[in-house]
């Protein structure tokens, strides 16, 4: 009886990881389509003075899959001791390369993960100020949510620049004859 319970627990663990991997891959593929459309000559453009510049927004989007690795290989991130440095990007290809590298590493780390890993604590801080206190699973989910959130922002940027937008979770208005 105990062996059956252990097997059910292993199956549950694999289901969670398989689901995360499936979602992670889908978000990567959609995000790659969006980043491939970003015109490098518009890197300094923003739709509003309070908005991020196109380059910073897209580098952040390309960097988000790295948070899967951060969640699974660290117990947190302190911006006071490890300030964020935006990767150098000169072209659209550079953006896509950053996204691909981060995705490949995150996927490899997620494939090696166990449910025990997902239950571990992960803290984002700025010195003594705690910005987020999540399980590692919640950190991964948060990074996926951040990806779709910021990709939607990018969709607005692209729309305002009159660049056709690919579908994310189905066809976009540009994918159909409306």
CSV table of C-alpha atoms in Angstrom, one decimal:
chain,number,residue,atom,x,y,z
A,1,UNK,CA,0.0,0.0,0.0
A,2,UNK,CA,2.8,2.4,0.9
A,3,UNK,CA,4.5,1.8,-2.5
A,4,UNK,CA,1.3,2.7,-4.3
A,5,UNK,CA,1.2,6.0,-2.4
A,6,UNK,CA,4.8,6.7,-3.3
A,7,UNK,CA,4.0,6.0,-7.0
A,8,UNK,CA,1.0,8.3,-6.9
A,9,UNK,CA,3.1,11.1,-5.4
A,10,UNK,CA,5.7,10.6,-8.1
A,11,UNK,CA,3.0,10.7,-10.7
A,12,UNK,CA,1.5,13.9,-9.3
A,13,UNK,CA,5.0,15.5,-9.2
A,14,UNK,CA,5.6,14.6,-12.8
A,15,UNK,CA,2.2,16.0,-13.8
A,16,UNK,CA,3.0,19.4,-12.3
A,17,UNK,CA,6.4,19.5,-13.9
A,18,UNK,CA,5.0,18.3,-17.3
A,19,UNK,CA,2.3,21.0,-17.1
A,20,UNK,CA,4.8,23.7,-16.3
A,21,UNK,CA,7.1,22.5,-19.1
A,22,UNK,CA,4.2,22.6,-21.5
A,23,UNK,CA,3.2,26.1,-20.5
A,24,UNK,CA,6.8,27.3,-20.5
A,25,UNK,CA,7.3,26.1,-24.0
A,26,UNK,CA,4.1,27.7,-25.3
A,27,UNK,CA,5.0,31.0,-23.7
A,28,UNK,CA,8.5,30.8,-25.2
A,29,UNK,CA,7.1,30.1,-28.7
A,30,UNK,CA,4.6,33.0,-28.5
A,31,UNK,CA,7.2,35.4,-27.0
A,32,UNK,CA,9.7,34.5,-29.7
A,33,UNK,CA,7.2,35.5,-32.4
A,34,UNK,CA,6.7,38.9,-30.8
A,35,UNK,CA,10.4,39.6,-30.2
A,36,UNK,CA,11.2,38.7,-33.8
A,37,UNK,CA,9.0,41.7,-34.9
A,38,UNK,CA,10.7,44.3,-32.8
A,39,UNK,CA,12.5,46.9,-35.0
A,40,UNK,CA,15.9,47.7,-33.7
A,41,UNK,CA,15.6,51.3,-35.0
A,42,UNK,CA,12.7,51.7,-32.5
A,43,UNK,CA,14.7,50.6,-29.4
A,44,UNK,CA,14.6,54.1,-28.0
A,45,UNK,CA,10.9,54.6,-28.7
A,46,UNK,CA,8.2,54.5,-26.0
A,47,UNK,CA,4.4,55.3,-26.4
A,48,UNK,CA,4.4,57.6,-23.3
A,49,UNK,CA,7.0,59.4,-21.1
A,50,UNK,CA,6.1,57.1,-18.2
A,51,UNK,CA,6.5,53.9,-20.4
A,52,UNK,CA,9.6,51.8,-20.7
A,53,UNK,CA,11.7,52.3,-23.8
A,54,UNK,CA,11.1,49.5,-26.3
A,55,UNK,CA,14.6,48.1,-25.8
A,56,UNK,CA,14.3,47.9,-22.0
A,57,UNK,CA,10.9,46.3,-22.2
A,58,UNK,CA,12.0,43.7,-24.8
A,59,UNK,CA,15.2,42.8,-23.0
A,60,UNK,CA,13.2,42.3,-19.8
A,61,UNK,CA,10.8,40.0,-21.7
A,62,UNK,CA,13.7,38.1,-23.2
A,63,UNK,CA,15.3,37.8,-19.7
A,64,UNK,CA,12.2,36.5,-17.9
A,65,UNK,CA,12.6,32.8,-18.7
A,66,UNK,CA,15.9,33.0,-16.7
A,67,UNK,CA,13.7,33.3,-13.6
A,68,UNK,CA,12.9,29.6,-13.9
A,69,UNK,CA,16.6,28.9,-13.4
A,70,UNK,CA,16.8,31.4,-10.6
A,71,UNK,CA,13.9,29.9,-8.8
A,72,UNK,CA,15.2,26.3,-9.1
A,73,UNK,CA,18.9,27.0,-8.4
A,74,UNK,CA,18.8,29.8,-5.8
A,75,UNK,CA,16.9,30.7,-2.7
A,76,UNK,CA,16.3,34.2,-3.8
A,77,UNK,CA,17.6,37.4,-5.3
A,78,UNK,CA,18.7,40.6,-3.5
A,79,UNK,CA,18.8,43.5,-5.8
A,80,UNK,CA,20.9,45.4,-3.2
A,81,UNK,CA,23.8,42.9,-3.5
A,82,UNK,CA,23.1,41.8,-7.1
A,83,UNK,CA,21.7,44.8,-9.0
A,84,UNK,CA,20.1,44.1,-12.3
A,85,UNK,CA,22.3,44.8,-15.3
A,86,UNK,CA,20.4,44.9,-18.6
A,87,UNK,CA,22.1,42.7,-21.1
A,88,UNK,CA,23.6,44.5,-24.1
A,89,UNK,CA,21.4,44.3,-27.2
A,90,UNK,CA,22.1,45.8,-30.6
A,91,UNK,CA,19.6,43.9,-32.8
A,92,UNK,CA,16.4,42.0,-32.9
A,93,UNK,CA,18.5,38.8,-33.3
A,94,UNK,CA,20.3,39.7,-30.0
A,95,UNK,CA,16.9,39.8,-28.2
A,96,UNK,CA,15.8,36.4,-29.7
A,97,UNK,CA,19.2,34.9,-28.7
A,98,UNK,CA,18.8,36.0,-25.1
A,99,UNK,CA,15.3,34.6,-25.0
A,100,UNK,CA,16.4,31.3,-26.5
A,101,UNK,CA,19.4,30.9,-24.2
A,102,UNK,CA,17.4,31.6,-21.1
A,103,UNK,CA,14.6,29.3,-22.2
A,104,UNK,CA,17.0,26.4,-22.9
A,105,UNK,CA,18.6,26.7,-19.5
A,106,UNK,CA,15.3,27.1,-17.7
A,107,UNK,CA,13.8,24.1,-19.5
A,108,UNK,CA,16.8,21.9,-18.5
A,109,UNK,CA,16.5,23.0,-14.9
A,110,UNK,CA,12.8,22.4,-14.8
A,111,UNK,CA,13.2,18.9,-16.4
A,112,UNK,CA,15.5,18.0,-13.5
A,113,UNK,CA,13.2,19.5,-10.8
A,114,UNK,CA,11.2,17.5,-8.3
A,115,UNK,CA,8.2,18.5,-6.3
A,116,UNK,CA,10.4,19.0,-3.3
A,117,UNK,CA,12.3,21.6,-5.3
A,118,UNK,CA,9.1,23.4,-6.2
A,119,UNK,CA,8.1,23.6,-2.6
A,120,UNK,CA,11.2,25.4,-1.5
A,121,UNK,CA,11.1,29.1,-0.5
A,122,UNK,CA,12.3,31.9,-2.8
A,123,UNK,CA,12.6,35.5,-1.7
A,124,UNK,CA,13.1,38.6,-3.8
A,125,UNK,CA,14.4,41.5,-1.8
A,126,UNK,CA,16.1,44.9,-1.9
A,127,UNK,CA,18.3,44.6,1.1
A,128,UNK,CA,16.0,44.2,4.2
A,129,UNK,CA,12.9,45.1,2.2
A,130,UNK,CA,11.1,41.9,1.0
A,131,UNK,CA,9.5,42.4,-2.4
A,132,UNK,CA,8.2,38.9,-2.8
A,133,UNK,CA,8.2,35.7,-0.6
A,134,UNK,CA,7.1,32.8,-2.8
A,135,UNK,CA,7.6,29.1,-3.1
A,136,UNK,CA,9.8,28.2,-6.0
A,137,UNK,CA,6.7,27.0,-7.8
A,138,UNK,CA,5.0,30.4,-7.3
A,139,UNK,CA,8.2,32.1,-8.5
A,140,UNK,CA,8.0,30.1,-11.8
A,141,UNK,CA,4.3,30.9,-12.2
A,142,UNK,CA,5.0,34.5,-11.5
A,143,UNK,CA,7.7,34.6,-14.2
A,144,UNK,CA,5.2,33.1,-16.7
A,145,UNK,CA,2.6,35.7,-15.7
A,146,UNK,CA,5.1,38.5,-16.0
A,147,UNK,CA,6.0,37.2,-19.5
A,148,UNK,CA,2.4,37.3,-20.7
A,149,UNK,CA,1.9,40.7,-19.0
A,150,UNK,CA,4.9,42.4,-20.6
A,151,UNK,CA,4.3,40.7,-23.9
A,152,UNK,CA,0.9,42.3,-23.9
A,153,UNK,CA,2.6,45.7,-23.3
A,154,UNK,CA,4.8,44.9,-26.3
A,155,UNK,CA,1.8,44.1,-28.3
A,156,UNK,CA,0.5,47.7,-27.7
A,157,UNK,CA,3.9,49.1,-28.7
A,158,UNK,CA,3.8,47.1,-31.9
A,159,UNK,CA,0.2,48.1,-32.6
A,160,UNK,CA,1.0,51.8,-32.1
A,161,UNK,CA,3.9,51.4,-34.6
A,162,UNK,CA,1.5,49.7,-37.1
A,163,UNK,CA,3.3,46.4,-36.9
A,164,UNK,CA,1.0,43.4,-37.3
A,165,UNK,CA,0.7,41.4,-34.1
A,166,UNK,CA,0.8,37.6,-34.0
A,167,UNK,CA,-1.8,35.7,-32.1
A,168,UNK,CA,-1.0,34.7,-28.5
A,169,UNK,CA,-3.7,32.3,-27.4
A,170,UNK,CA,-5.5,32.2,-30.6
A,171,UNK,CA,-5.5,34.3,-33.8
A,172,UNK,CA,-5.0,38.1,-33.6
A,173,UNK,CA,-7.0,40.6,-35.6
A,174,UNK,CA,-4.0,40.6,-37.9
A,175,UNK,CA,-4.2,36.9,-38.4
A,176,UNK,CA,-7.7,37.1,-39.8
A,177,UNK,CA,-9.6,39.1,-42.4
A,178,UNK,CA,-11.7,41.4,-40.2
